[in-house]
Coordinates of C-alpha atoms in Angstrom, one line a residue:
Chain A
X9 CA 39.3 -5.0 -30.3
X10 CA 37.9 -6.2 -27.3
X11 CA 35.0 -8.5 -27.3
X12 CA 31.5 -7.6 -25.8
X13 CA 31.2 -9.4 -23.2
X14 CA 27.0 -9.7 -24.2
X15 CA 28.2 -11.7 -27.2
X16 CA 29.1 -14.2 -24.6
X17 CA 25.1 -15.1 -24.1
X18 CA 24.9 -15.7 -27.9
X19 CA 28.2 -18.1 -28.3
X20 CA 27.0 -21.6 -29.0
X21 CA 24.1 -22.8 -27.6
X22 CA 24.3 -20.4 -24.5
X23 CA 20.9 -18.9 -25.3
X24 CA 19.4 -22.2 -25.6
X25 CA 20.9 -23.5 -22.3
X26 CA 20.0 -20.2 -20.1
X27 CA 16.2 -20.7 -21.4
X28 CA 16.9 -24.8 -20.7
X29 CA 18.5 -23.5 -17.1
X30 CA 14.7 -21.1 -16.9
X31 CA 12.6 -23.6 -18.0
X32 CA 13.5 -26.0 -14.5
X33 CA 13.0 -22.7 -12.7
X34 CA 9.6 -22.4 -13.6
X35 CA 8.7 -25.8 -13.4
X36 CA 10.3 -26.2 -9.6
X37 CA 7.6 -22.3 -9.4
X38 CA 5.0 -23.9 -11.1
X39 CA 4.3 -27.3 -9.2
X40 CA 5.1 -26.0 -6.2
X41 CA 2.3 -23.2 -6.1
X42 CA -0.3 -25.6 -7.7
X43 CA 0.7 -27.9 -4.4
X44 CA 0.8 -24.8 -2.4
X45 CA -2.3 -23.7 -3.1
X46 CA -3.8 -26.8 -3.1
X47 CA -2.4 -27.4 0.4
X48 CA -3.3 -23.8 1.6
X49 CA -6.6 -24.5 1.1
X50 CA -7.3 -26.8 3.1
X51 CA -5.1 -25.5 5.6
X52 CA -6.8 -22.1 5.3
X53 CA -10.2 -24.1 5.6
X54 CA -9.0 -25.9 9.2
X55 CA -8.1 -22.8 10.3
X56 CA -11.4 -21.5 10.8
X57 CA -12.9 -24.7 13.1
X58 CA -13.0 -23.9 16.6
X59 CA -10.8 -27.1 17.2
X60 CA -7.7 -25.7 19.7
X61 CA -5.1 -28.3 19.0
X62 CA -6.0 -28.5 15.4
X63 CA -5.8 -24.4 15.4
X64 CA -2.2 -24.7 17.1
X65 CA -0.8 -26.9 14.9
X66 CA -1.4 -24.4 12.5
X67 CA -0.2 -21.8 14.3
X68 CA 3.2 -22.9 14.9
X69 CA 3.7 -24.6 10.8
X70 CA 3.3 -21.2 9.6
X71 CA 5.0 -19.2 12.4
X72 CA 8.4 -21.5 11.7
X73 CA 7.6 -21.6 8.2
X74 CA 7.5 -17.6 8.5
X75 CA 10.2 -17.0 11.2
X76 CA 12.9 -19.1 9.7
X77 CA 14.1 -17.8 6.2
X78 CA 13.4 -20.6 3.4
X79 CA 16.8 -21.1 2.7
X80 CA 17.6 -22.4 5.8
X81 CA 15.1 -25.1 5.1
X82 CA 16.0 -25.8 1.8
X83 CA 19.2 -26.8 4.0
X84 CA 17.7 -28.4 6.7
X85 CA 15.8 -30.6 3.7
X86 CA 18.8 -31.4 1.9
X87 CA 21.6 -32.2 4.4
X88 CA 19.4 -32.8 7.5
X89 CA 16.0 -34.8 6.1
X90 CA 17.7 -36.5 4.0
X91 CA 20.5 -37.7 6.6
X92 CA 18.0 -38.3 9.1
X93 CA 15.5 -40.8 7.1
X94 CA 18.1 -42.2 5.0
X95 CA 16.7 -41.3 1.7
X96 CA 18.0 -39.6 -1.5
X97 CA 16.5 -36.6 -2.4
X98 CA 17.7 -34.6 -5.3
X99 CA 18.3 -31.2 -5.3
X100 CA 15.0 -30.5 -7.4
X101 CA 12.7 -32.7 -4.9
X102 CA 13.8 -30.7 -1.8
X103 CA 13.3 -27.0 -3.3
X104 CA 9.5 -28.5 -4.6
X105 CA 9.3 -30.0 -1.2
X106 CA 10.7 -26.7 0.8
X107 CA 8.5 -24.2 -1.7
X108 CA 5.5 -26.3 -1.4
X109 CA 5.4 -26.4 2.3
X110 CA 6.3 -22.9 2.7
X111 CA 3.6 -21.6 0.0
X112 CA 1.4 -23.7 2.0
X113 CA 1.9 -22.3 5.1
X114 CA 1.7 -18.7 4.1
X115 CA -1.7 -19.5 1.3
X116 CA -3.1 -21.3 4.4
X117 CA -2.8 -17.4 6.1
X118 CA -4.1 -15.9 2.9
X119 CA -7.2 -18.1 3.0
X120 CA -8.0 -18.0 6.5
X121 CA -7.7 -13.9 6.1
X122 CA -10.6 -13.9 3.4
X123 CA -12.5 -16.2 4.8
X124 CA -12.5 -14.2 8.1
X125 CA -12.5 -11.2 6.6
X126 CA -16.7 -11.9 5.3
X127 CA -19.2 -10.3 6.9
X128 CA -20.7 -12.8 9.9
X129 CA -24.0 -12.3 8.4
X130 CA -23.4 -14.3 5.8
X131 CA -22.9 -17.4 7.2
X132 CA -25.8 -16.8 9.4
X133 CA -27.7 -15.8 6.3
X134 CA -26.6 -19.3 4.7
X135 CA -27.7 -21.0 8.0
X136 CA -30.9 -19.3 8.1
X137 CA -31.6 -20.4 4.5
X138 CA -30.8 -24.4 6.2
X139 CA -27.5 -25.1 4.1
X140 CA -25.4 -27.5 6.2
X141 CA -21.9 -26.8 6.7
X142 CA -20.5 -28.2 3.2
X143 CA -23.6 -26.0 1.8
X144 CA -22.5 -23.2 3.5
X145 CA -19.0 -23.3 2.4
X146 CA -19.4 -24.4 -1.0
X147 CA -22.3 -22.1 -2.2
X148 CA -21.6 -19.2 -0.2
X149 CA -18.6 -18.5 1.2
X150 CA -15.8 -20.0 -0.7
X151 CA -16.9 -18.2 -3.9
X152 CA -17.0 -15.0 -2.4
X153 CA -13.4 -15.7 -0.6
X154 CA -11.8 -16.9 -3.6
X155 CA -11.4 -13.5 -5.1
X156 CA -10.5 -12.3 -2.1
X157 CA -7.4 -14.0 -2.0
X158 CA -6.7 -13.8 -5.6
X159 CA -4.1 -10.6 -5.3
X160 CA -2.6 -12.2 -2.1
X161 CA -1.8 -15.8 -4.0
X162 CA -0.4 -13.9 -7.2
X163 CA 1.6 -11.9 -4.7
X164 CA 2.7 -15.1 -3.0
X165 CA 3.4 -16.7 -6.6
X166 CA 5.9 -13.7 -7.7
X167 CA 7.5 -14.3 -3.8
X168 CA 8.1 -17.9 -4.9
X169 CA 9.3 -17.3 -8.6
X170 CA 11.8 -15.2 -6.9
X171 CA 13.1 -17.0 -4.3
X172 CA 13.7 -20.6 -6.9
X173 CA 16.5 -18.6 -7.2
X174 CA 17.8 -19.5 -4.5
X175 CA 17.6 -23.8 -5.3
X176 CA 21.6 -22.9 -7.4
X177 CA 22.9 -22.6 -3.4
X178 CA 21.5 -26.4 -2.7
X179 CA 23.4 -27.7 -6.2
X180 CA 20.0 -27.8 -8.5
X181 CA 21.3 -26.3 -12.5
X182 CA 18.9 -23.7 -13.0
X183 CA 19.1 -20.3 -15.0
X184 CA 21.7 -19.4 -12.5
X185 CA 23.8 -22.2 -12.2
X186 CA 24.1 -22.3 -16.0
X187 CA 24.7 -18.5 -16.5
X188 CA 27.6 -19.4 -14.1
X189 CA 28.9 -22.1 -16.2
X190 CA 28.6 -20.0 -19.2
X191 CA 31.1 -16.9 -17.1
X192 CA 33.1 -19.9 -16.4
X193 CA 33.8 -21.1 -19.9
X194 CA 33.9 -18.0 -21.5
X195 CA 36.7 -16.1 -18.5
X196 CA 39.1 -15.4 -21.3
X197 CA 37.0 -15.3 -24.8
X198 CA 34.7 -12.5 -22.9
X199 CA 36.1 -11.3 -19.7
X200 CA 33.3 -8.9 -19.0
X201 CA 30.5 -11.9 -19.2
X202 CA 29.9 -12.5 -15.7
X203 CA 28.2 -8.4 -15.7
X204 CA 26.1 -9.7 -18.7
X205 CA 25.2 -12.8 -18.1
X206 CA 24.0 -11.8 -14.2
X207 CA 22.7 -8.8 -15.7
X208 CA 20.3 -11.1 -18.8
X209 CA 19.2 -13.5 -15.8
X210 CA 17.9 -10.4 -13.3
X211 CA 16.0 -8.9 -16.6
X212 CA 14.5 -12.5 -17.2
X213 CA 13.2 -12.7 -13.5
X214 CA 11.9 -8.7 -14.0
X215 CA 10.4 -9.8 -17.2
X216 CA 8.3 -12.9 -15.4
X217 CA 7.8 -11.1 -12.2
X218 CA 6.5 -8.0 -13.3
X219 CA 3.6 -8.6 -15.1
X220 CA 2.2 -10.8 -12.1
X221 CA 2.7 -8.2 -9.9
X222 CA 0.6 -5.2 -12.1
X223 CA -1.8 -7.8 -12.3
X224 CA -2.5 -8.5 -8.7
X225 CA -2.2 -5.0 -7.9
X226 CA -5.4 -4.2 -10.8
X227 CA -7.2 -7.4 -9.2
X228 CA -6.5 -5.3 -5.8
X229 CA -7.5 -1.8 -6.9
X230 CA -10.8 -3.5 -8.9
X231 CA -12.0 -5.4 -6.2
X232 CA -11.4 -2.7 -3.5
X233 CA -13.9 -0.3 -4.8
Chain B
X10 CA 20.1 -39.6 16.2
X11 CA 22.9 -38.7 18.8
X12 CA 23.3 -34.9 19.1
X13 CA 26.9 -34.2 20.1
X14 CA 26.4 -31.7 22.7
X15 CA 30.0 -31.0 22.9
X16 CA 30.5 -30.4 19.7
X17 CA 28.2 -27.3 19.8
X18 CA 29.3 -26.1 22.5
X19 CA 32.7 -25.7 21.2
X20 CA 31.4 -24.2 17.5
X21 CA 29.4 -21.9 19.7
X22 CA 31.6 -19.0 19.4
X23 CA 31.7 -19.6 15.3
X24 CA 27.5 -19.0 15.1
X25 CA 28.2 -16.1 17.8
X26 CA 31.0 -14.3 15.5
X27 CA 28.6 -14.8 12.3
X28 CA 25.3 -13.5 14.0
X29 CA 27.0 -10.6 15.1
X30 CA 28.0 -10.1 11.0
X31 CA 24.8 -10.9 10.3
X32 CA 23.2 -8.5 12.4
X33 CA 26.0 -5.9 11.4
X34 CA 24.9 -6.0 7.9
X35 CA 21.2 -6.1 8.8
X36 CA 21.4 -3.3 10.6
X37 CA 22.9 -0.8 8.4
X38 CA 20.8 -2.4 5.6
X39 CA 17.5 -1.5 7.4
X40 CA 18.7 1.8 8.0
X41 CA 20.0 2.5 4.7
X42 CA 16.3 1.2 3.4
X43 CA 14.1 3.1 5.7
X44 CA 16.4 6.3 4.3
X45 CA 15.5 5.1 0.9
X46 CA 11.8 4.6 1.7
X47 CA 11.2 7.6 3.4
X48 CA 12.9 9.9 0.5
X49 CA 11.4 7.8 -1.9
X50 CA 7.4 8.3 -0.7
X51 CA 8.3 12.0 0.0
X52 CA 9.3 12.2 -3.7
X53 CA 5.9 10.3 -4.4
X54 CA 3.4 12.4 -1.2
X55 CA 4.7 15.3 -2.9
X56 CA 4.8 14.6 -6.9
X57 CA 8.0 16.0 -7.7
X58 CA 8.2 15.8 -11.6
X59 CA 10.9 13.6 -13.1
X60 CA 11.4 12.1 -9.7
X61 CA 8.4 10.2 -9.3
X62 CA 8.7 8.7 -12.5
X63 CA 12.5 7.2 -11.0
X64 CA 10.9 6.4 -8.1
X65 CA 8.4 4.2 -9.4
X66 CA 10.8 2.5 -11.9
X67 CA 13.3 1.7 -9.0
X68 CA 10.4 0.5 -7.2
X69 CA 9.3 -2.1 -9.5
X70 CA 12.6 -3.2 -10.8
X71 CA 13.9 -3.8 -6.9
X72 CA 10.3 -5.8 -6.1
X73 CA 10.5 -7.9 -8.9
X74 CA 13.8 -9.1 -8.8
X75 CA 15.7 -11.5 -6.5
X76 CA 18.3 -10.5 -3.9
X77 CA 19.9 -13.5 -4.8
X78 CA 20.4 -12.0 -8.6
X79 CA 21.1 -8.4 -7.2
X80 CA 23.8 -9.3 -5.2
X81 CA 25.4 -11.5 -7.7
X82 CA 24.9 -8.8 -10.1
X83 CA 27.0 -6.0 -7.4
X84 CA 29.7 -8.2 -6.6
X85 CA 30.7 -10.5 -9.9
X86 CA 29.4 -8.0 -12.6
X87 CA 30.2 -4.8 -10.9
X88 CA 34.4 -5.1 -11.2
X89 CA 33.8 -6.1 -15.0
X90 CA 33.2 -2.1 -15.3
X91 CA 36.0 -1.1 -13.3
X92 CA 33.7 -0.5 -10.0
X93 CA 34.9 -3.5 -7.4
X94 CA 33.1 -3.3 -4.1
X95 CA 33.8 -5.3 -0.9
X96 CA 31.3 -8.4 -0.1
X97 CA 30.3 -7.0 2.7
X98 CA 29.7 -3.6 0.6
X99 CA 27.8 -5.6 -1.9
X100 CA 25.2 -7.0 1.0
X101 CA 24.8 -3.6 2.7
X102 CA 24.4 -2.2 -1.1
X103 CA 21.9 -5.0 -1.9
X104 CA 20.0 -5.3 1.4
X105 CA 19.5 -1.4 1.0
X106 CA 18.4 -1.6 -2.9
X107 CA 15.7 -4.7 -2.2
X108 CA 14.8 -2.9 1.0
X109 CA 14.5 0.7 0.1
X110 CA 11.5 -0.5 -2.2
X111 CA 9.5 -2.3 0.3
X112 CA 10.3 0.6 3.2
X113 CA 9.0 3.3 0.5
X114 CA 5.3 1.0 -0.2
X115 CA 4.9 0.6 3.4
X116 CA 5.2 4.8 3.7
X117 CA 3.2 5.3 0.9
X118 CA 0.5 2.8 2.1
X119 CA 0.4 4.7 5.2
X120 CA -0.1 7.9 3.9
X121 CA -2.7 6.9 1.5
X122 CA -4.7 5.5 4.4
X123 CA -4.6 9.3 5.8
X124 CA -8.6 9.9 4.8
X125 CA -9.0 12.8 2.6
X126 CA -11.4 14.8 5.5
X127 CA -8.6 15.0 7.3
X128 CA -6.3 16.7 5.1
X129 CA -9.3 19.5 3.4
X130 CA -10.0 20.0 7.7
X131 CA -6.4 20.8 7.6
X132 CA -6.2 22.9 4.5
X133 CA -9.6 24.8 5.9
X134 CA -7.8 26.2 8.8
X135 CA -5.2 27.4 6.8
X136 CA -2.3 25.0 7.4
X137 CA 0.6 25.4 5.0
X138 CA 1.7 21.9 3.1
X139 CA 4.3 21.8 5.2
X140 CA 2.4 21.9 8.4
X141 CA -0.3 19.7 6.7
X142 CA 2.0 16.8 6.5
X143 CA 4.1 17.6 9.9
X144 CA 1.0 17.7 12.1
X145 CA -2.0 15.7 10.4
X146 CA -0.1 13.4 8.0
X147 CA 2.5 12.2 9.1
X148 CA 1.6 10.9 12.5
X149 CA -1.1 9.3 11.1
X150 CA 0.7 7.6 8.0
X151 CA 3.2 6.4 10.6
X152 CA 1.2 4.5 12.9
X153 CA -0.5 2.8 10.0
X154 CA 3.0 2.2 8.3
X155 CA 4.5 0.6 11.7
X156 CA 3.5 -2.9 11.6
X157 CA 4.2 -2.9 8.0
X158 CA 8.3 -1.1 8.5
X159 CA 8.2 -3.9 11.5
X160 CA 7.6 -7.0 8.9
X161 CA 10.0 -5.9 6.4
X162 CA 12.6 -5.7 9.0
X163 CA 12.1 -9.1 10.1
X164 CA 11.8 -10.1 6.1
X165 CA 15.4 -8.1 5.7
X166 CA 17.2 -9.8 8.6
X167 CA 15.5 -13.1 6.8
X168 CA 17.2 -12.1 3.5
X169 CA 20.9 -11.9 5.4
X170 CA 20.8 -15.6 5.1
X171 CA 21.3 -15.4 1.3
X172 CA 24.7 -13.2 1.4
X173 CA 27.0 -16.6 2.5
X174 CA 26.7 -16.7 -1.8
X175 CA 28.9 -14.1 -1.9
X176 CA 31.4 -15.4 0.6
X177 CA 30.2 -13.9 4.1
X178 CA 31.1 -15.4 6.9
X179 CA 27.1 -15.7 8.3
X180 CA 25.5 -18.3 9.9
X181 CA 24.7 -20.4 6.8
X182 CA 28.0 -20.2 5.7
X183 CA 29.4 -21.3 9.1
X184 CA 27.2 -24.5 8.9
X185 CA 28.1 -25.3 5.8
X186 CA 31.6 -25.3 6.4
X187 CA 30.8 -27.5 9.6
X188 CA 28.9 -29.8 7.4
X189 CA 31.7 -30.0 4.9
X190 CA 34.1 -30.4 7.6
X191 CA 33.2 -32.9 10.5
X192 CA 30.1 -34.4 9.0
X193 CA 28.4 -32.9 11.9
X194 CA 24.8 -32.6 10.0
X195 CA 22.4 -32.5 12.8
X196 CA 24.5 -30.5 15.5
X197 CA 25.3 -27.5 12.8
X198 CA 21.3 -27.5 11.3
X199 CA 19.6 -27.5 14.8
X200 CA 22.5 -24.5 15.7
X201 CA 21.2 -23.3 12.9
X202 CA 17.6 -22.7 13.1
X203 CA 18.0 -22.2 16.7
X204 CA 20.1 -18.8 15.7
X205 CA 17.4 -17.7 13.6
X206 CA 14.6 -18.4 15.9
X207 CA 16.4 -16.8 18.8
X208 CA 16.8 -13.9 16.0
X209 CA 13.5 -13.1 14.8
X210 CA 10.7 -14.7 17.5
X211 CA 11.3 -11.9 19.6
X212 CA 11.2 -9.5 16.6
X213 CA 7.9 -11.4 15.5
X214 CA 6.3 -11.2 19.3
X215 CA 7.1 -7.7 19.0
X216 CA 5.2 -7.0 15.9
X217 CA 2.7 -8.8 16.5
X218 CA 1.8 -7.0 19.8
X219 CA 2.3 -3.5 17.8
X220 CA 0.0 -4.6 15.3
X221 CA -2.7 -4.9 17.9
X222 CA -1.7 -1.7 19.6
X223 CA -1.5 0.5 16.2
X224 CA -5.5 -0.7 16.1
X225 CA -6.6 2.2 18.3
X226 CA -4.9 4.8 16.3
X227 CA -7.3 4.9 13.9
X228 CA -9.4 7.4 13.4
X229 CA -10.8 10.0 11.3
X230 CA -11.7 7.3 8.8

């Protein structure tokens, strides 16, 4: 009898490994958004002064950020920076590197679109009340433009969970890398792995990205109305 | 850092043969998806039982998924049952399945923007359901829909640079190989980026100009 090739996940410490192989998915996902957003903020904050070369500099980070795809600078990062200032960077520094900026860039947009996006009276409100500028922000509209850009950054966190993905093309072992080792080593005990194993890691990316994205898509609908 | 001009002059003909795969595969990948996406928020406009239900499910399993993982999926798990597809079949397949899901929300977005006086004025004089969405709906839901279509092209063409995983000769795949080859780091990354800028800026300028213009086609809200 032929064997399943599913039993092929099971064999050993397989399981174990692909959730080992998750777990540095997530955590290359998780620090990068927190730095992301972090960044974005105060991106998304400079992006509102009235400062020209300030606002072009921002203009042109996100427009290559946007223009070229990321995994171009995951390679630029990893053959090019790292060539170019003589440094060694692992794998895993230049995807957190390449995700952070790249969140940044595009958080930065998310911010700047909430904040803009608050009726003018507002601030003049705020101003007429004699808040200064920090007062302004911090009181008024920051609060109000935070959960604006709540669906838009869980949006942007899914986007990022499912491109780490893409860190197994730059040599980092993540869920991927390990599900290939595991087709590898079991070609001839279970020929039909390689459909099972591809096939457990795209549920495991549904089953983290989908509840992210009903959620920002409630936060969307609730905050619409 | 010395930049070897020579050197990419002469693997200039290399990018130029992978663009034109890349574009190749882009192409009938954006097609395929705006086919996808345009059946797919008919089936939702006009709530065909069962359908919508398959509709929705494809929707969210292609959104929340990587390409990355689809296309692996297609092209090393697919022969395991018998059903062995070309790479470049695989990319055009996985372009389309990842695409036709994004194409299909930006329809539907658009149509749901169509404000609901519009369609009761159109029901009131008489207009079948047909005519309703051939004359009132539809042109409306399409100029909404435009600069949305426009950025998931652009995201599509971006997600080409994935396929070299599957052994396509594109322009990631060339560099690597020119990397791996001739150590020539800094003249294959700069051809590199300068592909894909000379790809999509144009594409982006154009977007962002329709996005402005689709601004006075608003109305009836």
């Amino acid at each position: 009898m032929q064997n399943l090739g599913i039993n092929a996940i099971f064999q050993g410490r397989n399981f174990q490994r692909l959730f080992e192989g998750l777990l540095i998915t997530m955590e290359i996902s998780f620090v990068s958004i927190v730095i992301a957003t972090l960044l974005g903020i105060l991106i998304g904050l400079s992006r509102t002064t009235k400062n020209k070369p300030l606002l072009l500099i921002n203009r042109l980070y996100l427009e290559f950020f946007r223009i070229i795809p990321t995994l171009v600078w995951l390679f630029v990062f990893y053959f090019g920076v790292t060539t170019a200032l003589n440094v060694d960077l692992s794998g895993l520094s230049v995807a957190i590197i390449v995700f952070s900026l790249w969140g940044a860039a595009e958080m930065g947009d998310i911010v700047r679109g909430a904040l803009q996006s608050l009726p003018q009276h507002q601030t003049e409100s705020g101003m007429a009340l004699g808040l200064n500028h920090w007062q302004l922000y911090l009181y008024v509209l920051i609060p109000q433009a935070v959960r604006r850009t709540l669906p838009g950054t869980i949006n942007l966190a899914t986007r990022m969970i499912k491109t780490t993905s893409l860190v197994v093309l730059i040599g980092v072992i993540d869920v991927v890398k390990i599900g290939q080792q595991i087709i590898e080593t079991s070609r001839f005990e279970f020929p039909t792995a390689s459909f099972w194993v591809y096939g457990f890691i795209f549920v495991l990316y549904f089953i983290i990205c989908y509840p992210l994205s009903i959620l920002s898509d409630k936060l969307e609908m609730k905050w619409n109305n | 850092m010395n930049i070897d001009w020579d050197f990419i002059i002469r693997s200039l003909p290399l990018y130029a043969d992978a663009v034109w795969i890349t574009l190749h595969l882009a192409f009938w990948g954006i097609l395929i998806s705006l086919a996808i996406g345009l059946v797919c928020s008919a089936i939702l406009y006009f709530k065909v039982r069962g359908l919508s239900k398959v509709v929705k499910v494809y929707v969210e399993i292609s959104r929340n998924t990587p390409l990355l993982i689809q296309i692996f999926f297609l092209y090393f798990g697919f022969p395991k049952l018998g059903i062995t597809l070309s790479a470049s079949t695989c990319a055009i397949i996985g372009l389309s399945f990842l695409g036709g899901s994004y194409m299909c929300e930006a329809f539907r977005s658009g149509i749901e923007s169509v404000s609901k006086s519009q369609i009761e004025s159109g029901l009131s004089i008489g207009l079948s359901n047909t005519q309703l969405a051939r004359y009132v709906v539809i042109p409306q839901a399409f100029s909404v829909s435009l600069p949305s279509l426009g950025a998931n092209c652009i995201f599509l063409l971006k997600e080409t640079s994935i396929l070299g995983a599957i052994s396509i000769l594109d322009v990631m795949n060339v560099t690597k190989d020119l990397i791996g080859m001739y150590y020539k780091t800094f003249e294959s990354l700069l051809m590199l980026v300068v592909v894909y800028v000379i790809m999509l800026l144009p594409l982006s300028i154009l977007l962002t100009w329709l996005e402005k213009r689709v601004r006075y086609a608003e109305f009836g809200n």
